[in-house]
Coordinates of C-alpha atoms and ligand atoms in Angstrom, one line a residue:
X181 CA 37.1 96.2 -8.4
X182 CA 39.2 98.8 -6.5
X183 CA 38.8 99.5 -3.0
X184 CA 40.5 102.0 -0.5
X185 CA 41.4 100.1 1.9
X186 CA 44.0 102.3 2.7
X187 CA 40.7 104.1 4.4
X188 CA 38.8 101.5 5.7
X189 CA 38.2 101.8 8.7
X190 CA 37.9 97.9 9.9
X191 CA 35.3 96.4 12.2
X192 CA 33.5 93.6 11.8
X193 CA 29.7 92.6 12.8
X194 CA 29.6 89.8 14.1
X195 CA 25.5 89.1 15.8
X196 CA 23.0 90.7 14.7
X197 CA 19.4 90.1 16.6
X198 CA 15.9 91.7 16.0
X199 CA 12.8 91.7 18.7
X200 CA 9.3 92.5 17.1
X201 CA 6.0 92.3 19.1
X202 CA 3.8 89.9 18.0
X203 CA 0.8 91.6 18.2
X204 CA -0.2 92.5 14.1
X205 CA -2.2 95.6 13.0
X206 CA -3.1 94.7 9.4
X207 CA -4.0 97.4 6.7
X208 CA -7.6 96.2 7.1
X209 CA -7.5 96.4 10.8
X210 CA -6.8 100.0 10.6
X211 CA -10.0 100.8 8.0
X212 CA -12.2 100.2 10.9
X213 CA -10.1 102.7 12.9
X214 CA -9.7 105.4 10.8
X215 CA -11.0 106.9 7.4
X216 CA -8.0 104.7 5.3
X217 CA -8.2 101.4 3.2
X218 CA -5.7 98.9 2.0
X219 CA -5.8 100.0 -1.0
X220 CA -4.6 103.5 -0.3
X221 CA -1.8 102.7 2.3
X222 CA -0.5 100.3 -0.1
X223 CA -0.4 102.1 -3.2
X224 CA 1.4 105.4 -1.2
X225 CA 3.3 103.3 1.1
X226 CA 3.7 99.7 0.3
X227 CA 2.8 99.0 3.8
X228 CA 0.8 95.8 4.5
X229 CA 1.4 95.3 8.3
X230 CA 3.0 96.6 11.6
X231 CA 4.1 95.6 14.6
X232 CA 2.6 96.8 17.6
X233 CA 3.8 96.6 21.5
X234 CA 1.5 95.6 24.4
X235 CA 0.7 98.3 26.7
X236 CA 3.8 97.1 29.0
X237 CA 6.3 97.6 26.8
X238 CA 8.4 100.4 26.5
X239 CA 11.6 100.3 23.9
X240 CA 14.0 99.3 26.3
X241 CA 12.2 95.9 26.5
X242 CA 12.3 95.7 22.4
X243 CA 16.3 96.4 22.5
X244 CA 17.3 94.4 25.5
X245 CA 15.9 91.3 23.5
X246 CA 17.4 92.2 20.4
X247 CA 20.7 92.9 22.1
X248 CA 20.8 89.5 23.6
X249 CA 19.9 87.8 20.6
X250 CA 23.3 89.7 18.8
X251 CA 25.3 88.7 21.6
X252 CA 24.6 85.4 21.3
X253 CA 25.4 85.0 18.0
X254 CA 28.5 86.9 18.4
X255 CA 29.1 84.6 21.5
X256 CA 29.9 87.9 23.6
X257 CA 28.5 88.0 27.4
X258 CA 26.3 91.3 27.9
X259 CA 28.5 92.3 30.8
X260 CA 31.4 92.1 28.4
X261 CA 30.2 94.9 26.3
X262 CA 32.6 97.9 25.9
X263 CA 29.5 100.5 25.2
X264 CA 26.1 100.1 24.5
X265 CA 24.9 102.8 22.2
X266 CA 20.5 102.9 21.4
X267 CA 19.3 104.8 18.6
X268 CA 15.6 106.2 19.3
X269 CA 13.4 108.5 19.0
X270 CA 10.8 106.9 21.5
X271 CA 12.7 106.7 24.6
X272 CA 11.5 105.1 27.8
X273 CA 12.0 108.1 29.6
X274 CA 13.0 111.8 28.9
X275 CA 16.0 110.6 30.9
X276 CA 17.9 108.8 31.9
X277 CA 18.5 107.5 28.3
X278 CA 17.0 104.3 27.3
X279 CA 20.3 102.7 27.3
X280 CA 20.6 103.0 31.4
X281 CA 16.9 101.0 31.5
X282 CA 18.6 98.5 29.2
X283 CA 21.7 97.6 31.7
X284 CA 18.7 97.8 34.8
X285 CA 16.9 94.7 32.5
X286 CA 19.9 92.9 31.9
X287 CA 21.4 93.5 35.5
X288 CA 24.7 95.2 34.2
X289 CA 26.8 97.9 34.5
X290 CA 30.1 99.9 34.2
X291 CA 30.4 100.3 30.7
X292 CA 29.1 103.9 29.2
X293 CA 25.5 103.0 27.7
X294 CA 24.2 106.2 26.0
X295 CA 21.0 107.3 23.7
X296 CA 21.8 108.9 20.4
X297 CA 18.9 111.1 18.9
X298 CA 18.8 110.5 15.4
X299 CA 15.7 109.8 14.3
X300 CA 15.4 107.1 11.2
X301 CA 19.1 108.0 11.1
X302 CA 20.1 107.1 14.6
X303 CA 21.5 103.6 14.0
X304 CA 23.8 104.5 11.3
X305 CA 24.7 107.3 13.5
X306 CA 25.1 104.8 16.4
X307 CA 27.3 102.8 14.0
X308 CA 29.3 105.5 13.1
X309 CA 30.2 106.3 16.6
X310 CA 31.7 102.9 17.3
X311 CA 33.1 102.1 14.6
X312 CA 35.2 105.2 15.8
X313 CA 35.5 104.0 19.2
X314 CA 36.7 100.9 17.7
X315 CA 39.3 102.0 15.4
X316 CA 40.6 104.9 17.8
X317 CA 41.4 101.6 19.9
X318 CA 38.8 102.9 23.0
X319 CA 36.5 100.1 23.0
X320 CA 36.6 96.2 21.6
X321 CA 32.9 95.1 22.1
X322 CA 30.5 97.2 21.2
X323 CA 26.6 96.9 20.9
X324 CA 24.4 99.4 18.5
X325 CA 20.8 99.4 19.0
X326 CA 18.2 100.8 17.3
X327 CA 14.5 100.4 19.1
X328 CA 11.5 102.2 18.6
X329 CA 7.6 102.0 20.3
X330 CA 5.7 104.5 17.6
X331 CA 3.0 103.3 18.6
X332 CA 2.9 105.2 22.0
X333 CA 3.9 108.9 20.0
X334 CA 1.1 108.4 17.4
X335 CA -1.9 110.0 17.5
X336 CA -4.6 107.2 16.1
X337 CA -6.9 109.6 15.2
X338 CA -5.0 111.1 12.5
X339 CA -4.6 109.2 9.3
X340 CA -2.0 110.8 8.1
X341 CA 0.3 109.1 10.4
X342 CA -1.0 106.6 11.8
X343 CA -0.9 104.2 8.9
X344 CA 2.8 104.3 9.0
X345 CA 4.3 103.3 11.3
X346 CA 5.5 100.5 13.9
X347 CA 7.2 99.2 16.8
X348 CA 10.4 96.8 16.8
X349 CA 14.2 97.0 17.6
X350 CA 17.3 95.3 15.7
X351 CA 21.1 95.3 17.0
X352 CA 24.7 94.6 15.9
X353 CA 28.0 93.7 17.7
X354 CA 30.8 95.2 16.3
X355 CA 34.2 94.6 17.0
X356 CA 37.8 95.2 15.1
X357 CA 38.1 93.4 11.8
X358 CA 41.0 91.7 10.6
X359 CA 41.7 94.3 7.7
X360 CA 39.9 92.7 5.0
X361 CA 36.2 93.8 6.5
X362 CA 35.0 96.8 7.6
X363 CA 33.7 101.0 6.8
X364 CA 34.8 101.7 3.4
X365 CA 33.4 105.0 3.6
X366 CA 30.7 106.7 5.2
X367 CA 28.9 110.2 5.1
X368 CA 26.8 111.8 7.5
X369 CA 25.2 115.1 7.9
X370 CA 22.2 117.1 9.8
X371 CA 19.7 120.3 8.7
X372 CA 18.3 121.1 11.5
X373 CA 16.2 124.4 9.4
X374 CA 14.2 121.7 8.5
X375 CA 13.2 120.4 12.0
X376 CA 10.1 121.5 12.3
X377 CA 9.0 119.2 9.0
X378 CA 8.8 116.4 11.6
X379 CA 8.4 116.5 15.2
X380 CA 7.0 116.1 18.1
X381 CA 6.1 119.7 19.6
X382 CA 5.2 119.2 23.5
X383 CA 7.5 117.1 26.2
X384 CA 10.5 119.0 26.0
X385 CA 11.4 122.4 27.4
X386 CA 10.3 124.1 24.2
X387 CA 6.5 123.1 25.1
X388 CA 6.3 121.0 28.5
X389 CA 3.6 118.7 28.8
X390 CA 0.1 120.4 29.9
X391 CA -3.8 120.3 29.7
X392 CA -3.6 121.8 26.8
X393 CA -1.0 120.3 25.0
X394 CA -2.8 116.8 25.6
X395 CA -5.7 118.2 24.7
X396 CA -4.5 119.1 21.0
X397 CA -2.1 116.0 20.7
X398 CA 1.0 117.2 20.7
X399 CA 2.8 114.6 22.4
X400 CA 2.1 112.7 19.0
X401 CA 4.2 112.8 15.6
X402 CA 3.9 116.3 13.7
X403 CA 4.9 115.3 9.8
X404 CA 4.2 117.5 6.4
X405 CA 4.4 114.2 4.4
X406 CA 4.8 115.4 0.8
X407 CA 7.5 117.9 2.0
X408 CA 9.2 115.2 4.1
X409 CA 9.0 112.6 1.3
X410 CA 10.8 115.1 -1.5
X411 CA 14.0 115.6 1.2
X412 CA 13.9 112.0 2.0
X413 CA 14.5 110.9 -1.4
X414 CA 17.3 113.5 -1.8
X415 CA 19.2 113.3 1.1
X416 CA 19.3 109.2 1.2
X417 CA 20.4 108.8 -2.5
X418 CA 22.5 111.9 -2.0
X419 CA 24.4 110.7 1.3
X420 CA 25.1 107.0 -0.6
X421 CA 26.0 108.3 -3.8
X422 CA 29.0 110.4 -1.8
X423 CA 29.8 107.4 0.0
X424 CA 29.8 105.1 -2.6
X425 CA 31.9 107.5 -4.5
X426 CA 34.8 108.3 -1.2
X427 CA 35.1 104.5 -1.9
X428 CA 35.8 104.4 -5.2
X429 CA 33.2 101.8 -5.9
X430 CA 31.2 101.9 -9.0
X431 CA 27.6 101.1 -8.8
X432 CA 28.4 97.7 -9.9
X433 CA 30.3 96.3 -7.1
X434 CA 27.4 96.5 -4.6
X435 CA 25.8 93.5 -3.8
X436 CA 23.2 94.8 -1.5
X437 CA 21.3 98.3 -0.6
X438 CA 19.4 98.4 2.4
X439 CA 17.6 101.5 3.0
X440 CA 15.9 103.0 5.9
X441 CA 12.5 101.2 5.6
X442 CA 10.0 104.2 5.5
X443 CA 7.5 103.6 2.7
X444 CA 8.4 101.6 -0.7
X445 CA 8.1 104.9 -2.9
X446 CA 11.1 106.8 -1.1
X447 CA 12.9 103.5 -1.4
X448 CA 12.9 103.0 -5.0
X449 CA 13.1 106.6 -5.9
X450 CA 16.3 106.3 -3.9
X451 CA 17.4 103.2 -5.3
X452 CA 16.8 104.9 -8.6
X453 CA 18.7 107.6 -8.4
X454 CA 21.7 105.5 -7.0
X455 CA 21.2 103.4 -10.0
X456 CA 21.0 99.4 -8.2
X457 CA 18.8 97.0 -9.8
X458 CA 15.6 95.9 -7.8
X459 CA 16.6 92.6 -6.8
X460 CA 20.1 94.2 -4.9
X461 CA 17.6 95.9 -2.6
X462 CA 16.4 94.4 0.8
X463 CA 13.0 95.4 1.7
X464 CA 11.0 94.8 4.8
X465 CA 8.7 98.0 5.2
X466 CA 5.5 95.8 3.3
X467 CA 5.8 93.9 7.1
X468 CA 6.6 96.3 9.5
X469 CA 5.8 99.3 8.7
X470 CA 8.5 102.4 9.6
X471 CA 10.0 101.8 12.7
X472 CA 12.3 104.8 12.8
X473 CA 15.4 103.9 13.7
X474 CA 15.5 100.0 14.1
X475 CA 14.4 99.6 10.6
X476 CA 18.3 99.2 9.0
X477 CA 19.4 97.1 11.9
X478 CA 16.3 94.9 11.6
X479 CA 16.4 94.5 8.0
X480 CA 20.1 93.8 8.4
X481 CA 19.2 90.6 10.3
X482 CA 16.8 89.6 8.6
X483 CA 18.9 89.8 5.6
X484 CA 22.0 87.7 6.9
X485 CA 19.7 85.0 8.1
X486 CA 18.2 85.0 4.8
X487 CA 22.3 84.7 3.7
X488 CA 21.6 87.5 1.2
X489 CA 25.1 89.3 2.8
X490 CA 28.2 86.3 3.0
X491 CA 31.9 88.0 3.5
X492 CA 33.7 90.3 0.7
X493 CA 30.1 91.4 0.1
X494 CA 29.5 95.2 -0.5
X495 CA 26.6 96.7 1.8
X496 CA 25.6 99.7 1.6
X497 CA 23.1 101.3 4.2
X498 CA 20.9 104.5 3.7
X499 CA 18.7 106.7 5.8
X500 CA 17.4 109.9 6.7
X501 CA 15.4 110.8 9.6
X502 CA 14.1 114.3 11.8
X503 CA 16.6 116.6 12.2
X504 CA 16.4 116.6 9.2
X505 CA 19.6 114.0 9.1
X506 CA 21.2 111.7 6.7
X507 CA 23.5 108.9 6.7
X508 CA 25.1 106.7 4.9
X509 CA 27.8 103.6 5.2
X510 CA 29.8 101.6 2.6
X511 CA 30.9 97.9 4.4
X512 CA 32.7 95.5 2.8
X513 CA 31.4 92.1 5.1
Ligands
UT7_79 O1 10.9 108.2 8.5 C1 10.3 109.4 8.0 C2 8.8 109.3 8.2 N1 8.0 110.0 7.3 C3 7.7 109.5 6.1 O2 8.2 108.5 5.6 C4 6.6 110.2 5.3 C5 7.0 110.6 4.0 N2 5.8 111.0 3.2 C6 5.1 110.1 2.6 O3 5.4 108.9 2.5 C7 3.8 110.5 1.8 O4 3.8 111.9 1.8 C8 2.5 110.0 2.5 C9 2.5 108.4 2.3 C10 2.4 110.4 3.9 C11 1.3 110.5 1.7 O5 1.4 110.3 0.4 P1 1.2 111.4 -0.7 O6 1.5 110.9 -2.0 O7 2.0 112.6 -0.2 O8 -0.3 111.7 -0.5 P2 -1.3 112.2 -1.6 O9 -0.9 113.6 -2.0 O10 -1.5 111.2 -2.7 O11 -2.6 112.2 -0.8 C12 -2.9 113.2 0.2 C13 -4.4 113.0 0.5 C14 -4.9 114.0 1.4 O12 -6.3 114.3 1.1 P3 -6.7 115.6 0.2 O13 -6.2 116.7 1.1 O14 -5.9 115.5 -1.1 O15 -8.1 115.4 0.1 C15 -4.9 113.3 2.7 O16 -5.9 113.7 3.6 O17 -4.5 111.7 1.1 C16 -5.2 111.9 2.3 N3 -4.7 110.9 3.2 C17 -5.3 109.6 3.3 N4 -6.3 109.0 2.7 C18 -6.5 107.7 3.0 C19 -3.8 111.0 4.1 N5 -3.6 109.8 4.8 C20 -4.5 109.0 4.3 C21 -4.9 107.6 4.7 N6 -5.9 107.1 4.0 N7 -4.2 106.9 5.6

């Protein structure tokens, strides 16, 4: 096995934490909302279950939980944090960014807490970002956050959409490694010609929020499925194959894939192309549906408490999202 580690970049996670409302909206809940069945959102999604937030919850409620729940298993104090970075799409507010509400909740303040707009990418994004804060020596303690609340952007009229999605948040504390952990190679990328695939028209300065713009849904997710699904498949196995190649790592040597959780066909088309067995791939979609960007970060704790990741282990995360982006990280644990 032949690593660069002349390239690593070395941080280590050291908490992970994951907040999902406990309210449930099965498959057969939803038949008596819209024109769907079980049947059909399993066989096109493999989607049994979701997630979904009370009316009083907004995402920053979802990641301040989460974010504790890393902390303490890193054993770091909140108010210690160098940076607290939140990947969503669903913000609390058009601003300030969610990351602000988050310090108001947990009654800190000082360090830089910023959004990063992403979409399903957003918490490898976030990642990204401090791993480079890390290793350019500006921050020790950082805290990545992805959260979502779909729920509040669908519309629940439209099957299409509604089927898919959910609400949740999952976070990670990473801090410097000792040179034996860390980014082994990553690769990230945007096409933003293909924005208008998936997005939500009115809310922003492009469309502001009106009568009418109510009145025809807008506010809610805009998505041309079948076109979506094709660049999905491409860009995730695309942006780890590059990766997993700027390692040097042969297919061989990874121990687990964790994809961004949108529906099980774009997983294993991905997983696939990439060439991992079935069994090296963590899945969680069947029980929460997509939640954008917390999907990775949630799946990532639920896979260490499940000890599916122990140290040396190759991990190797994968996601695309509106934009469109992509992004992709190699970690050795
Ligand atoms: O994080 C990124 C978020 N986006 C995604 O992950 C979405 C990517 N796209 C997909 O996963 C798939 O395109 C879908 C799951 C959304 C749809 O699967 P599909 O294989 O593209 O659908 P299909 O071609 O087999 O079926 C389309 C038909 C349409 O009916 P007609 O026009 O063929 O009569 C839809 O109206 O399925 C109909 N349909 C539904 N039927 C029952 C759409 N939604 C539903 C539904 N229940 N919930």
């Amino acid at each position: 096995m032949q690593y660069t580690f002349r390239l690593m970049k070395s941080i280590k996670i050291v908490g992970t934490g994951r907040a999902l409302p406990e309210r449930m909206l099965t498959n057969f809940d939803l038949e008596k909302m819209v024109d769907t069945s079980n049947e059909w959102i399993v066989s096109r999604t493999g989607i049994r279950e979701r997630r979904i937030a009370d009316e009083k919850t907004a995402t920053s409620d979802l990641v301040a939980e989460a974010l504790l729940k890393a902390c303490k298993q890193a054993g770091v104090k909140p108010a210690e944090l160098d940076a607290i970075i939140v990947a969503t799409s669903t913000p609390d507010t058009v601003y300030p960014a969610t990351a602000c509400w988050v310090q108001k909740r947990l009654g800190i303040s000082g360090m830089p807490s910023f959004d990063v707009s992403a979409g399903c990418s957003g918490f490898l994004f976030a990642l990204e970002i401090a791993t480079n804060l890390i290793v350019a020596g500006t921050a020790k303690k950082v805290v990545v956050v992805g959260g979502e609340v779909m729920s509040k952007v669908v519309d629940w009229k439209d099957r299409s959409t509604c089927v898919l999605f959910g609400d949740g948040a999952g976070a990670a504390v990473v801090v410097p490694g000792d040179g034996h952990c860390g980014v082994l190679a990553s690769n990230w990328g945007c096409d933003g010609n293909l924005a208008p695939l998936l997005y939500q028209p009115a809310g922003g300065t492009r469309l502001p929020t009106s009568e009418e713009t109510f009145k025809e849904m807008a506010h809610t997710v805009h998505m041309q499925g079948d076109k979506v699904f094709k660049h999905a498949v491409r860009m995730m196995a695309g942006a780890a194959l590059r990766a997993i190649q700027e390692a040097k790592l042969d297919v061989s040597d990874i121990s687990l894939l964790i994809p961004h959780q949108a529906n099980t066909r774009i997983m294993e088309a991905t997983r696939t192309r990439l060439g991992i067995p079935r069994e090296k791939m963590f899945v969680v979609v069947d029980k929460y549906g997509n939640i954008s960007a917390a999907t990775i970060p949630i799946a990532l704790d639920e896979a260490r408490e499940q000890g599916r990741i122990k140290d040396g282990d190759i991990v190797v995360m994968t996601a695309f999202g509106t934009g469109f982006t992509w992004a992709a990280s190699v970690l050795r644990w």
